[in-house]
PDB file of C-alpha atoms in Angstrom:
ATOM      1  CA  UNK U  58     235.514-129.822 -47.957  1.00  0.00           C
ATOM      2  CA  UNK U  59     233.566-132.511 -49.711  1.00  0.00           C
ATOM      3  CA  UNK U  60     230.410-132.205 -47.192  1.00  0.00           C
ATOM      4  CA  UNK U  61     230.282-128.966 -47.389  1.00  0.00           C
ATOM      5  CA  UNK U  62     230.008-128.592 -51.472  1.00  0.00           C
ATOM      6  CA  UNK U  63     227.388-131.713 -51.346  1.00  0.00           C
ATOM      7  CA  UNK U  64     224.305-129.161 -49.411  1.00  0.00           C
ATOM      8  CA  UNK U  65     225.615-126.669 -51.971  1.00  0.00           C
ATOM      9  CA  UNK U  66     224.963-128.387 -54.292  1.00  0.00           C
ATOM     10  CA  UNK U  67     222.091-130.125 -53.736  1.00  0.00           C
ATOM     11  CA  UNK U  68     220.668-125.784 -52.934  1.00  0.00           C
ATOM     12  CA  UNK U  69     221.677-124.393 -56.425  1.00  0.00           C
ATOM     13  CA  UNK U  70     220.478-128.126 -58.011  1.00  0.00           C
ATOM     14  CA  UNK U  71     216.491-126.955 -60.717  1.00  0.00           C
ATOM     15  CA  UNK U  72     215.139-130.975 -58.493  1.00  0.00           C
ATOM     16  CA  UNK U  73     214.345-130.028 -54.658  1.00  0.00           C
ATOM     17  CA  UNK U  74     212.362-127.485 -56.305  1.00  0.00           C
ATOM     18  CA  UNK U  75     211.099-129.160 -58.841  1.00  0.00           C
ATOM     19  CA  UNK U  76     209.654-132.663 -56.944  1.00  0.00           C
ATOM     20  CA  UNK U  77     208.363-129.477 -54.381  1.00  0.00           C
ATOM     21  CA  UNK U  78     205.659-127.979 -57.363  1.00  0.00           C
ATOM     22  CA  UNK U  79     204.468-131.081 -59.329  1.00  0.00           C
ATOM     23  CA  UNK U  80     204.281-132.916 -55.254  1.00  0.00           C
ATOM     24  CA  UNK U  81     202.658-130.532 -54.704  1.00  0.00           C
ATOM     25  CA  UNK U  82     200.003-129.805 -58.097  1.00  0.00           C
ATOM     26  CA  UNK U  83     199.593-134.189 -57.344  1.00  0.00           C
ATOM     27  CA  UNK U  84     198.406-132.836 -53.761  1.00  0.00           C
ATOM     28  CA  UNK U  85     195.959-130.844 -54.504  1.00  0.00           C
ATOM     29  CA  UNK U  86     194.217-132.211 -57.664  1.00  0.00           C
ATOM     30  CA  UNK U  87     194.325-135.103 -56.042  1.00  0.00           C
ATOM     31  CA  UNK U  88     192.324-132.927 -52.956  1.00  0.00           C
ATOM     32  CA  UNK U  89     189.979-131.887 -55.657  1.00  0.00           C
ATOM     33  CA  UNK U  90     189.176-135.124 -56.637  1.00  0.00           C
ATOM     34  CA  UNK U  91     188.604-136.570 -53.342  1.00  0.00           C
ATOM     35  CA  UNK U  92     186.266-133.097 -53.038  1.00  0.00           C
ATOM     36  CA  UNK U  93     184.183-133.560 -56.174  1.00  0.00           C
ATOM     37  CA  UNK U  94     183.833-137.765 -55.929  1.00  0.00           C
ATOM     38  CA  UNK U  95     182.198-136.000 -52.567  1.00  0.00           C
ATOM     39  CA  UNK U  96     179.873-133.657 -53.784  1.00  0.00           C
ATOM     40  CA  UNK U  97     178.636-135.943 -56.668  1.00  0.00           C
ATOM     41  CA  UNK U  98     175.385-137.616 -53.661  1.00  0.00           C
ATOM     42  CA  UNK U  99     174.689-134.302 -53.102  1.00  0.00           C
ATOM     43  CA  UNK U 100     174.647-132.650 -56.161  1.00  0.00           C
ATOM     44  CA  UNK U 101     172.309-135.741 -57.197  1.00  0.00           C
ATOM     45  CA  UNK U 102     168.520-133.600 -57.575  1.00  0.00           C
ATOM     46  CA  UNK U 103     166.257-135.815 -55.166  1.00  0.00           C
ATOM     47  CA  UNK U 104     166.746-138.400 -52.871  1.00  0.00           C
ATOM     48  CA  UNK U 105     169.595-141.287 -54.172  1.00  0.00           C
ATOM     49  CA  UNK U 106     168.813-143.299 -51.327  1.00  0.00           C
ATOM     50  CA  UNK U 107     164.793-143.426 -52.627  1.00  0.00           C
ATOM     51  CA  UNK U 108     166.242-143.372 -55.867  1.00  0.00           C
ATOM     52  CA  UNK U 109     167.578-145.698 -56.372  1.00  0.00           C
ATOM     53  CA  UNK U 110     165.655-148.176 -53.635  1.00  0.00           C
ATOM     54  CA  UNK U 111     162.166-147.435 -55.899  1.00  0.00           C
ATOM     55  CA  UNK U 112     160.008-145.144 -55.186  1.00  0.00           C
ATOM     56  CA  UNK U 113     157.521-147.362 -54.133  1.00  0.00           C
ATOM     57  CA  UNK U 114     161.047-148.513 -51.573  1.00  0.00           C
ATOM     58  CA  UNK U 115     159.491-148.261 -47.095  1.00  0.00           C
ATOM     59  CA  UNK U 116     159.748-145.389 -45.942  1.00  0.00           C
ATOM     60  CA  UNK U 117     161.526-146.729 -42.675  1.00  0.00           C
ATOM     61  CA  UNK U 118     164.047-148.960 -45.412  1.00  0.00           C
ATOM     62  CA  UNK U 119     165.233-145.224 -46.224  1.00  0.00           C
ATOM     63  CA  UNK U 120     165.360-144.208 -43.556  1.00  0.00           C
ATOM     64  CA  UNK U 121     167.301-147.243 -42.292  1.00  0.00           C
ATOM     65  CA  UNK U 122     169.780-147.191 -45.376  1.00  0.00           C
ATOM     66  CA  UNK U 123     170.164-143.130 -45.038  1.00  0.00           C
ATOM     67  CA  UNK U 124     171.373-143.803 -41.088  1.00  0.00           C
ATOM     68  CA  UNK U 125     173.940-146.737 -42.788  1.00  0.00           C
ATOM     69  CA  UNK U 126     174.696-144.059 -45.199  1.00  0.00           C
ATOM     70  CA  UNK U 127     175.634-141.798 -42.715  1.00  0.00           C
ATOM     71  CA  UNK U 128     173.300-139.291 -45.267  1.00  0.00           C
ATOM     72  CA  UNK U 129     171.995-137.657 -42.146  1.00  0.00           C
ATOM     73  CA  UNK U 130     174.747-136.188 -40.229  1.00  0.00           C
ATOM     74  CA  UNK U 131     176.517-132.778 -41.110  1.00  0.00           C
ATOM     75  CA  UNK U 132     177.944-132.410 -44.388  1.00  0.00           C
ATOM     76  CA  UNK U 133     181.118-131.212 -42.885  1.00  0.00           C
ATOM     77  CA  UNK U 134     180.319-134.576 -40.231  1.00  0.00           C
ATOM     78  CA  UNK U 135     180.778-136.820 -43.293  1.00  0.00           C
ATOM     79  CA  UNK U 136     183.451-134.948 -45.479  1.00  0.00           C
ATOM     80  CA  UNK U 137     185.988-136.182 -42.479  1.00  0.00           C
ATOM     81  CA  UNK U 138     184.135-140.111 -42.814  1.00  0.00           C
ATOM     82  CA  UNK U 139     184.535-140.320 -46.134  1.00  0.00           C
ATOM     83  CA  UNK U 140     188.521-139.269 -46.732  1.00  0.00           C
ATOM     84  CA  UNK U 141     188.923-141.296 -43.245  1.00  0.00           C
ATOM     85  CA  UNK U 142     187.549-144.117 -44.667  1.00  0.00           C
ATOM     86  CA  UNK U 143     189.071-143.640 -47.523  1.00  0.00           C
ATOM     87  CA  UNK U 144     192.114-143.258 -45.994  1.00  0.00           C
ATOM     88  CA  UNK U 145     191.766-146.917 -43.962  1.00  0.00           C
ATOM     89  CA  UNK U 146     190.457-148.720 -47.939  1.00  0.00           C
ATOM     90  CA  UNK U 147     187.341-148.573 -47.300  1.00  0.00           C
ATOM     91  CA  UNK U 148     185.308-147.363 -51.175  1.00  0.00           C
ATOM     92  CA  UNK U 149     182.447-148.485 -48.919  1.00  0.00           C
ATOM     93  CA  UNK U 150     178.743-150.641 -50.016  1.00  0.00           C
ATOM     94  CA  UNK U 151     177.301-151.371 -53.518  1.00  0.00           C
ATOM     95  CA  UNK U 152     173.726-150.572 -53.043  1.00  0.00           C
ATOM     96  CA  UNK U 153     172.923-152.307 -55.560  1.00  0.00           C
ATOM     97  CA  UNK U 154     174.329-156.000 -55.363  1.00  0.00           C
ATOM     98  CA  UNK U 155     175.153-155.024 -51.403  1.00  0.00           C
ATOM     99  CA  UNK U 156     179.222-156.261 -52.673  1.00  0.00           C
ATOM    100  CA  UNK U 157     182.109-153.894 -51.006  1.00  0.00           C
ATOM    101  CA  UNK U 158     183.247-151.335 -53.315  1.00  0.00           C
ATOM    102  CA  UNK U 159     186.943-151.963 -53.667  1.00  0.00           C
ATOM    103  CA  UNK U 160     186.023-155.850 -54.257  1.00  0.00           C
ATOM    104  CA  UNK U 161     183.960-155.032 -57.504  1.00  0.00           C
ATOM    105  CA  UNK U 162     186.483-152.372 -58.504  1.00  0.00           C
ATOM    106  CA  UNK U 163     189.588-154.633 -57.744  1.00  0.00           C
ATOM    107  CA  UNK U 164     187.346-157.658 -59.392  1.00  0.00           C
ATOM    108  CA  UNK U 165     187.024-155.524 -63.215  1.00  0.00           C
ATOM    109  CA  UNK U 166     190.356-152.297 -63.205  1.00  0.00           C
ATOM    110  CA  UNK U 167     192.266-155.996 -64.972  1.00  0.00           C
ATOM    111  CA  UNK U 168     189.903-156.267 -67.891  1.00  0.00           C
ATOM    112  CA  UNK U 169     190.427-152.066 -68.333  1.00  0.00           C
ATOM    113  CA  UNK U 170     193.718-152.107 -67.793  1.00  0.00           C
ATOM    114  CA  UNK U 171     194.649-155.338 -70.178  1.00  0.00           C
ATOM    115  CA  UNK U 172     192.342-153.468 -72.220  1.00  0.00           C
ATOM    116  CA  UNK U 173     193.824-150.005 -72.293  1.00  0.00           C
ATOM    117  CA  UNK U 174     197.297-150.667 -71.702  1.00  0.00           C
ATOM    118  CA  UNK U 175     197.318-153.589 -75.265  1.00  0.00           C
ATOM    119  CA  UNK U 176     196.080-150.378 -77.253  1.00  0.00           C
ATOM    120  CA  UNK U 177     198.664-147.843 -75.442  1.00  0.00           C
ATOM    121  CA  UNK U 178     201.212-150.698 -77.319  1.00  0.00           C
ATOM    122  CA  UNK U 179     199.384-150.521 -80.488  1.00  0.00           C
ATOM    123  CA  UNK U 180     198.995-146.973 -81.061  1.00  0.00           C
ATOM    124  CA  UNK U 181     202.923-146.675 -80.133  1.00  0.00           C
ATOM    125  CA  UNK U 182     204.025-149.414 -81.817  1.00  0.00           C
ATOM    126  CA  UNK U 183     201.640-147.743 -85.232  1.00  0.00           C
ATOM    127  CA  UNK U 184     202.000-144.697 -84.626  1.00  0.00           C
ATOM    128  CA  UNK U 185     206.114-144.414 -84.217  1.00  0.00           C
ATOM    129  CA  UNK U 186     207.276-145.583 -86.960  1.00  0.00           C
ATOM    130  CA  UNK U 187     204.592-144.532 -89.771  1.00  0.00           C
ATOM    131  CA  UNK U 188     205.486-140.986 -88.624  1.00  0.00           C
ATOM    132  CA  UNK U 189     208.888-141.172 -89.292  1.00  0.00           C
ATOM    133  CA  UNK U 190     208.672-142.880 -91.833  1.00  0.00           C
ATOM    134  CA  UNK U 191     206.409-140.228 -93.463  1.00  0.00           C
ATOM    135  CA  UNK U 192     208.744-137.498 -91.859  1.00  0.00           C
ATOM    136  CA  UNK U 193     211.672-138.735 -93.842  1.00  0.00           C
ATOM    137  CA  UNK U 194     209.220-138.819 -96.950  1.00  0.00           C
ATOM    138  CA  UNK U 195     207.761-135.095 -96.819  1.00  0.00           C
ATOM    139  CA  UNK U 196     210.956-134.158 -95.650  1.00  0.00           C
ATOM    140  CA  UNK U 197     211.767-130.126 -97.250  1.00  0.00           C
ATOM    141  CA  UNK U 198     209.091-130.133 -99.263  1.00  0.00           C
ATOM    142  CA  UNK U 199     209.261-133.279-101.539  1.00  0.00           C
ATOM    143  CA  UNK U 200     206.231-135.641-102.318  1.00  0.00           C
ATOM    144  CA  UNK U 201     203.527-133.117-101.565  1.00  0.00           C
ATOM    145  CA  UNK U 202     200.625-135.888-102.747  1.00  0.00           C
ATOM    146  CA  UNK U 203     202.023-137.933-100.415  1.00  0.00           C
ATOM    147  CA  UNK U 204     201.823-135.215 -97.317  1.00  0.00           C
ATOM    148  CA  UNK U 205     198.451-134.403 -98.108  1.00  0.00           C
ATOM    149  CA  UNK U 206     197.125-138.022 -98.506  1.00  0.00           C
ATOM    150  CA  UNK U 207     198.758-138.904 -94.709  1.00  0.00           C
ATOM    151  CA  UNK U 208     197.295-135.332 -93.827  1.00  0.00           C
ATOM    152  CA  UNK U 209     193.838-136.322 -94.926  1.00  0.00           C
ATOM    153  CA  UNK U 210     193.889-139.821 -93.393  1.00  0.00           C
ATOM    154  CA  UNK U 211     194.994-138.762 -89.952  1.00  0.00           C
ATOM    155  CA  UNK U 212     192.414-135.506 -90.081  1.00  0.00           C
ATOM    156  CA  UNK U 213     190.112-138.069 -90.661  1.00  0.00           C
ATOM    157  CA  UNK U 214     190.514-140.644 -88.516  1.00  0.00           C
ATOM    158  CA  UNK U 215     191.358-138.520 -85.734  1.00  0.00           C
ATOM    159  CA  UNK U 216     188.075-137.820 -85.538  1.00  0.00           C
ATOM    160  CA  UNK U 217     185.716-140.423 -85.327  1.00  0.00           C
ATOM    161  CA  UNK U 218     184.674-141.133 -81.615  1.00  0.00           C
ATOM    162  CA  UNK U 219     185.449-144.085 -79.862  1.00  0.00           C
ATOM    163  CA  UNK U 220     182.717-145.819 -79.504  1.00  0.00           C
ATOM    164  CA  UNK U 221     181.937-145.385 -84.001  1.00  0.00           C
ATOM    165  CA  UNK U 222     185.309-146.885 -85.032  1.00  0.00           C
ATOM    166  CA  UNK U 223     183.835-149.989 -81.769  1.00  0.00           C
ATOM    167  CA  UNK U 224     180.818-150.268 -83.302  1.00  0.00           C
ATOM    168  CA  UNK U 225     182.225-149.970 -87.144  1.00  0.00           C
ATOM    169  CA  UNK U 226     183.421-152.951 -86.690  1.00  0.00           C
ATOM    170  CA  UNK U 227     181.261-154.625 -85.083  1.00  0.00           C
ATOM    171  CA  UNK U 228     178.874-154.306 -87.914  1.00  0.00           C
ATOM    172  CA  UNK U 229     181.808-154.866 -90.333  1.00  0.00           C
ATOM    173  CA  UNK U 230     184.407-157.467 -89.470  1.00  0.00           C
ATOM    174  CA  UNK U 231     182.197-159.677 -86.705  1.00  0.00           C
ATOM    175  CA  UNK U 232     178.353-160.029 -88.711  1.00  0.00           C
ATOM    176  CA  UNK U 233     179.663-159.017 -91.917  1.00  0.00           C
ATOM    177  CA  UNK U 234     182.751-161.635 -91.895  1.00  0.00           C
ATOM    178  CA  UNK U 235     182.430-163.064 -88.468  1.00  0.00           C
ATOM    179  CA  UNK U 236     186.267-162.797 -88.320  1.00  0.00           C
ATOM    180  CA  UNK U 237     185.840-162.080 -84.579  1.00  0.00           C
ATOM    181  CA  UNK U 238     183.485-162.265 -82.308  1.00  0.00           C
ATOM    182  CA  UNK U 239     181.190-159.757 -81.303  1.00  0.00           C
ATOM    183  CA  UNK U 240     181.772-159.373 -77.025  1.00  0.00           C
ATOM    184  CA  UNK U 241     183.269-161.138 -74.784  1.00  0.00           C
ATOM    185  CA  UNK U 242     186.709-161.496 -72.868  1.00  0.00           C
ATOM    186  CA  UNK U 243     186.992-165.022 -73.457  1.00  0.00           C
ATOM    187  CA  UNK U 244     189.232-165.592 -76.420  1.00  0.00           C
ATOM    188  CA  UNK U 245     192.626-163.549 -77.557  1.00  0.00           C
ATOM    189  CA  UNK U 246     190.383-163.277 -81.008  1.00  0.00           C
ATOM    190  CA  UNK U 247     188.252-161.102 -78.141  1.00  0.00           C
ATOM    191  CA  UNK U 248     190.689-158.081 -77.585  1.00  0.00           C
ATOM    192  CA  UNK U 249     191.358-157.435 -81.506  1.00  0.00           C
ATOM    193  CA  UNK U 250     188.366-154.966 -82.492  1.00  0.00           C
ATOM    194  CA  UNK U 251     187.906-153.839 -78.792  1.00  0.00           C
ATOM    195  CA  UNK U 252     192.211-152.230 -78.762  1.00  0.00           C
ATOM    196  CA  UNK U 253     191.891-151.289 -82.557  1.00  0.00           C
ATOM    197  CA  UNK U 254     188.872-149.506 -81.713  1.00  0.00           C
ATOM    198  CA  UNK U 255     190.792-147.734 -78.782  1.00  0.00           C
ATOM    199  CA  UNK U 256     194.060-147.314 -81.018  1.00  0.00           C
ATOM    200  CA  UNK U 257     192.934-145.840 -84.666  1.00  0.00           C
ATOM    201  CA  UNK U 258     191.850-142.149 -83.690  1.00  0.00           C
ATOM    202  CA  UNK U 259     194.886-142.206 -80.813  1.00  0.00           C
ATOM    203  CA  UNK U 260     197.322-143.668 -83.746  1.00  0.00           C
ATOM    204  CA  UNK U 261     196.284-141.395 -86.312  1.00  0.00           C
ATOM    205  CA  UNK U 262     196.630-137.864 -83.956  1.00  0.00           C
ATOM    206  CA  UNK U 263     200.578-139.017 -82.118  1.00  0.00           C
ATOM    207  CA  UNK U 264     201.830-139.565 -85.788  1.00  0.00           C
ATOM    208  CA  UNK U 265     201.279-136.359 -87.347  1.00  0.00           C
ATOM    209  CA  UNK U 266     202.895-134.969 -83.692  1.00  0.00           C
ATOM    210  CA  UNK U 267     206.286-137.226 -84.724  1.00  0.00           C
ATOM    211  CA  UNK U 268     206.034-136.316 -87.727  1.00  0.00           C
ATOM    212  CA  UNK U 269     205.726-132.840 -87.511  1.00  0.00           C
ATOM    213  CA  UNK U 270     208.409-132.769 -84.886  1.00  0.00           C
ATOM    214  CA  UNK U 271     211.570-134.452 -86.297  1.00  0.00           C
ATOM    215  CA  UNK U 272     210.416-132.159 -88.795  1.00  0.00           C
ATOM    216  CA  UNK U 273     211.389-129.015 -87.359  1.00  0.00           C
ATOM    217  CA  UNK U 274     214.726-131.536 -85.242  1.00  0.00           C
ATOM    218  CA  UNK U 275     216.021-132.507 -88.452  1.00  0.00           C
ATOM    219  CA  UNK U 276     216.471-128.681 -89.566  1.00  0.00           C
ATOM    220  CA  UNK U 277     217.899-128.365 -86.301  1.00  0.00           C
ATOM    221  CA  UNK U 278     222.723-127.125 -85.575  1.00  0.00           C
ATOM    222  CA  UNK U 279     222.741-130.614 -84.686  1.00  0.00           C
ATOM    223  CA  UNK U 280     221.651-132.551 -87.202  1.00  0.00           C
ATOM    224  CA  UNK U 281     223.373-130.945 -89.887  1.00  0.00           C
ATOM    225  CA  UNK U 282     226.869-131.663 -88.556  1.00  0.00           C
ATOM    226  CA  UNK U 283     225.876-134.995 -87.968  1.00  0.00           C
ATOM    227  CA  UNK U 284     225.029-135.296 -91.854  1.00  0.00           C
ATOM    228  CA  UNK U 285     228.375-132.867 -92.138  1.00  0.00           C
ATOM    229  CA  UNK U 286     230.738-135.726 -90.379  1.00  0.00           C
ATOM    230  CA  UNK U 287     229.276-137.982 -93.121  1.00  0.00           C
ATOM    231  CA  UNK U 288     226.380-140.761 -89.705  1.00  0.00           C
ATOM    232  CA  UNK U 289     224.687-143.094 -91.579  1.00  0.00           C
ATOM    233  CA  UNK U 290     221.023-142.013 -91.995  1.00  0.00           C
ATOM    234  CA  UNK U 291     219.945-144.991 -90.176  1.00  0.00           C
ATOM    235  CA  UNK U 292     223.061-143.191 -87.600  1.00  0.00           C
ATOM    236  CA  UNK U 293     220.819-139.281 -87.703  1.00  0.00           C
ATOM    237  CA  UNK U 294     217.914-140.730 -87.799  1.00  0.00           C
ATOM    238  CA  UNK U 295     218.153-143.214 -84.821  1.00  0.00           C
ATOM    239  CA  UNK U 296     220.294-141.956 -82.546  1.00  0.00           C
ATOM    240  CA  UNK U 297     220.505-138.200 -83.108  1.00  0.00           C
ATOM    241  CA  UNK U 298     217.001-136.967 -84.560  1.00  0.00           C
ATOM    242  CA  UNK U 299     213.920-139.537 -83.146  1.00  0.00           C
ATOM    243  CA  UNK U 300     215.465-138.971 -79.395  1.00  0.00           C
ATOM    244  CA  UNK U 301     214.798-135.112 -79.284  1.00  0.00           C
ATOM    245  CA  UNK U 302     211.481-135.500 -81.476  1.00  0.00           C
ATOM    246  CA  UNK U 303     209.316-137.416 -79.449  1.00  0.00           C
ATOM    247  CA  UNK U 304     210.029-135.524 -76.489  1.00  0.00           C
ATOM    248  CA  UNK U 305     206.381-133.713 -77.150  1.00  0.00           C
ATOM    249  CA  UNK U 306     205.477-136.708 -79.003  1.00  0.00           C
ATOM    250  CA  UNK U 307     205.938-138.281 -74.318  1.00  0.00           C
ATOM    251  CA  UNK U 308     203.402-136.203 -73.315  1.00  0.00           C
ATOM    252  CA  UNK U 309     201.085-136.144 -75.831  1.00  0.00           C
ATOM    253  CA  UNK U 310     201.315-139.931 -75.241  1.00  0.00           C
ATOM    254  CA  UNK U 311     200.841-139.816 -71.632  1.00  0.00           C
ATOM    255  CA  UNK U 312     198.325-138.086 -72.661  1.00  0.00           C
ATOM    256  CA  UNK U 313     196.463-140.523 -74.644  1.00  0.00           C
ATOM    257  CA  UNK U 314     197.063-143.587 -72.183  1.00  0.00           C
ATOM    258  CA  UNK U 315     194.835-141.394 -69.514  1.00  0.00           C
ATOM    259  CA  UNK U 316     191.947-140.533 -73.429  1.00  0.00           C
ATOM    260  CA  UNK U 317     192.140-144.439 -73.435  1.00  0.00           C
ATOM    261  CA  UNK U 318     191.832-145.260 -70.151  1.00  0.00           C
ATOM    262  CA  UNK U 319     188.444-142.918 -70.303  1.00  0.00           C
ATOM    263  CA  UNK U 320     186.722-143.598 -73.680  1.00  0.00           C
ATOM    264  CA  UNK U 321     187.635-147.461 -72.903  1.00  0.00           C
ATOM    265  CA  UNK U 322     183.670-146.494 -70.983  1.00  0.00           C
ATOM    266  CA  UNK U 323     182.108-146.898 -74.007  1.00  0.00           C
ATOM    267  CA  UNK U 324     184.637-149.470 -76.220  1.00  0.00           C
ATOM    268  CA  UNK U 325     183.100-151.779 -72.991  1.00  0.00           C
ATOM    269  CA  UNK U 326     179.679-151.887 -73.170  1.00  0.00           C
ATOM    270  CA  UNK U 327     179.292-151.803 -77.182  1.00  0.00           C
ATOM    271  CA  UNK U 328     181.771-155.214 -76.298  1.00  0.00           C
ATOM    272  CA  UNK U 329     179.952-155.576 -72.932  1.00  0.00           C
ATOM    273  CA  UNK U 330     184.359-156.381 -72.274  1.00  0.00           C
ATOM    274  CA  UNK U 331     183.574-156.829 -67.637  1.00  0.00           C
ATOM    275  CA  UNK U 332     186.100-153.850 -66.489  1.00  0.00           C
ATOM    276  CA  UNK U 333     185.142-150.620 -65.003  1.00  0.00           C
ATOM    277  CA  UNK U 334     183.436-149.262 -68.350  1.00  0.00           C
ATOM    278  CA  UNK U 335     180.844-151.727 -68.501  1.00  0.00           C
ATOM    279  CA  UNK U 336     179.760-151.038 -64.565  1.00  0.00           C
ATOM    280  CA  UNK U 337     179.969-147.516 -64.441  1.00  0.00           C
ATOM    281  CA  UNK U 338     177.773-147.823 -66.799  1.00  0.00           C
ATOM    282  CA  UNK U 339     175.125-150.082 -64.770  1.00  0.00           C
ATOM    283  CA  UNK U 340     176.300-148.088 -61.020  1.00  0.00           C
ATOM    284  CA  UNK U 341     174.458-144.556 -62.839  1.00  0.00           C
ATOM    285  CA  UNK U 342     171.393-146.331 -64.445  1.00  0.00           C
ATOM    286  CA  UNK U 343     171.322-148.619 -60.784  1.00  0.00           C
ATOM    287  CA  UNK U 344     171.608-145.272 -59.442  1.00  0.00           C
ATOM    288  CA  UNK U 345     174.545-146.637 -56.913  1.00  0.00           C
ATOM    289  CA  UNK U 346     176.473-144.318 -56.344  1.00  0.00           C
ATOM    290  CA  UNK U 347     178.988-145.377 -53.697  1.00  0.00           C
ATOM    291  CA  UNK U 348     180.272-147.792 -56.896  1.00  0.00           C
ATOM    292  CA  UNK U 349     179.774-144.925 -59.419  1.00  0.00           C
ATOM    293  CA  UNK U 350     182.626-142.603 -56.755  1.00  0.00           C
ATOM    294  CA  UNK U 351     184.714-144.992 -56.114  1.00  0.00           C
ATOM    295  CA  UNK U 352     185.151-145.964 -60.592  1.00  0.00           C
ATOM    296  CA  UNK U 353     185.403-142.256 -60.635  1.00  0.00           C
ATOM    297  CA  UNK U 354     187.686-141.555 -57.639  1.00  0.00           C
ATOM    298  CA  UNK U 355     190.143-144.407 -59.393  1.00  0.00           C
ATOM    299  CA  UNK U 356     189.157-142.493 -63.083  1.00  0.00           C
ATOM    300  CA  UNK U 357     190.856-139.833 -61.887  1.00  0.00           C
ATOM    301  CA  UNK U 358     193.060-140.845 -60.070  1.00  0.00           C
ATOM    302  CA  UNK U 359     194.619-142.822 -63.124  1.00  0.00           C
ATOM    303  CA  UNK U 360     194.742-139.490 -64.572  1.00  0.00           C
ATOM    304  CA  UNK U 361     196.830-137.899 -62.295  1.00  0.00           C
ATOM    305  CA  UNK U 362     198.842-140.508 -61.640  1.00  0.00           C
ATOM    306  CA  UNK U 363     200.272-141.276 -64.947  1.00  0.00           C
ATOM    307  CA  UNK U 364     200.436-136.655 -65.588  1.00  0.00           C
ATOM    308  CA  UNK U 365     203.268-137.076 -63.480  1.00  0.00           C
ATOM    309  CA  UNK U 366     205.392-139.943 -64.339  1.00  0.00           C
ATOM    310  CA  UNK U 367     205.287-138.098 -67.302  1.00  0.00           C
ATOM    311  CA  UNK U 368     206.299-134.493 -65.689  1.00  0.00           C
ATOM    312  CA  UNK U 369     209.369-136.277 -63.896  1.00  0.00           C
ATOM    313  CA  UNK U 370     210.164-138.721 -66.845  1.00  0.00           C
ATOM    314  CA  UNK U 371     210.138-135.298 -69.519  1.00  0.00           C
ATOM    315  CA  UNK U 372     211.960-133.730 -66.522  1.00  0.00           C
ATOM    316  CA  UNK U 373     215.120-136.630 -66.421  1.00  0.00           C
ATOM    317  CA  UNK U 374     215.019-136.432 -70.644  1.00  0.00           C
ATOM    318  CA  UNK U 375     215.014-132.641 -70.804  1.00  0.00           C
ATOM    319  CA  UNK U 376     216.885-131.804 -67.725  1.00  0.00           C
ATOM    320  CA  UNK U 377     216.222-127.485 -69.481  1.00  0.00           C
ATOM    321  CA  UNK U 378     212.280-127.705 -68.954  1.00  0.00           C
ATOM    322  CA  UNK U 379     212.556-128.287 -65.170  1.00  0.00           C
ATOM    323  CA  UNK U 380     215.752-125.305 -64.498  1.00  0.00           C
ATOM    324  CA  UNK U 381     213.165-123.676 -66.261  1.00  0.00           C
ATOM    325  CA  UNK U 382     210.351-124.120 -64.543  1.00  0.00           C
ATOM    326  CA  UNK U 383     212.040-124.025 -61.469  1.00  0.00           C
TER     327      UNK U 383
END
């Protein structure tokens, strides 16, 4: 009876359908990303090889480079070679430096990840307590002045682009006061300004989300029941209200993490940070299309993986959402 019950339980579980749906969505998105990155070099007006080598490059050199890159083959043949090379870990060769694209990405990716992960940690550490405090302070329509001030400041901070925050921080704290280095990543203090530039806007958005979600949860029946049992306020907020309020905030946090990785492109250029962001800008200016393709793929796959991870975590935290979708 136990052997027969297991398959029946598995058939009745929503998790296989949930996993199939998520993995199928990931596979389709990954295929679309690979195809878009492949077509990038073909949609650029003019000859990308001529643009990269310069208008004065000999025709024989241009023809040899096109043959080396396989650009004279039919499009479907090029696409097959491109996918096969990616599956074997070959991202191509940089047209500017002659180095393998995978090596360039491997050298620069750690710096970008350090910046994005540190900024995300700062966002969570700052935004969650701030959102909780203002939710508790303004619960039930109390302290209208504090609510108005919090909302106004958070909207203002969230509306400022990262690169403008970065430029302002450099002008005020690096050039004006001399507290932090203007550029580079040689010292621990060099992380302060770029991390702050990436974290200010997302922290303001996440704090508002945590406050709104927590206010909604504080009016739920299970919270009123916990209060009726005369539980300490700390337990009501931390054990009962906060975990339920963080479900929607987790989704936003995952999107913010992917946005921070993309936001490093401009911030790294402001601070001359040796990461993928400054590399992709330089490769675009040099018309180094194989390197641009490789970095775009890395950014895109990172976004897809973070979204998949957030979906899985949300399914574990709130199984009812997975059941409804399945």
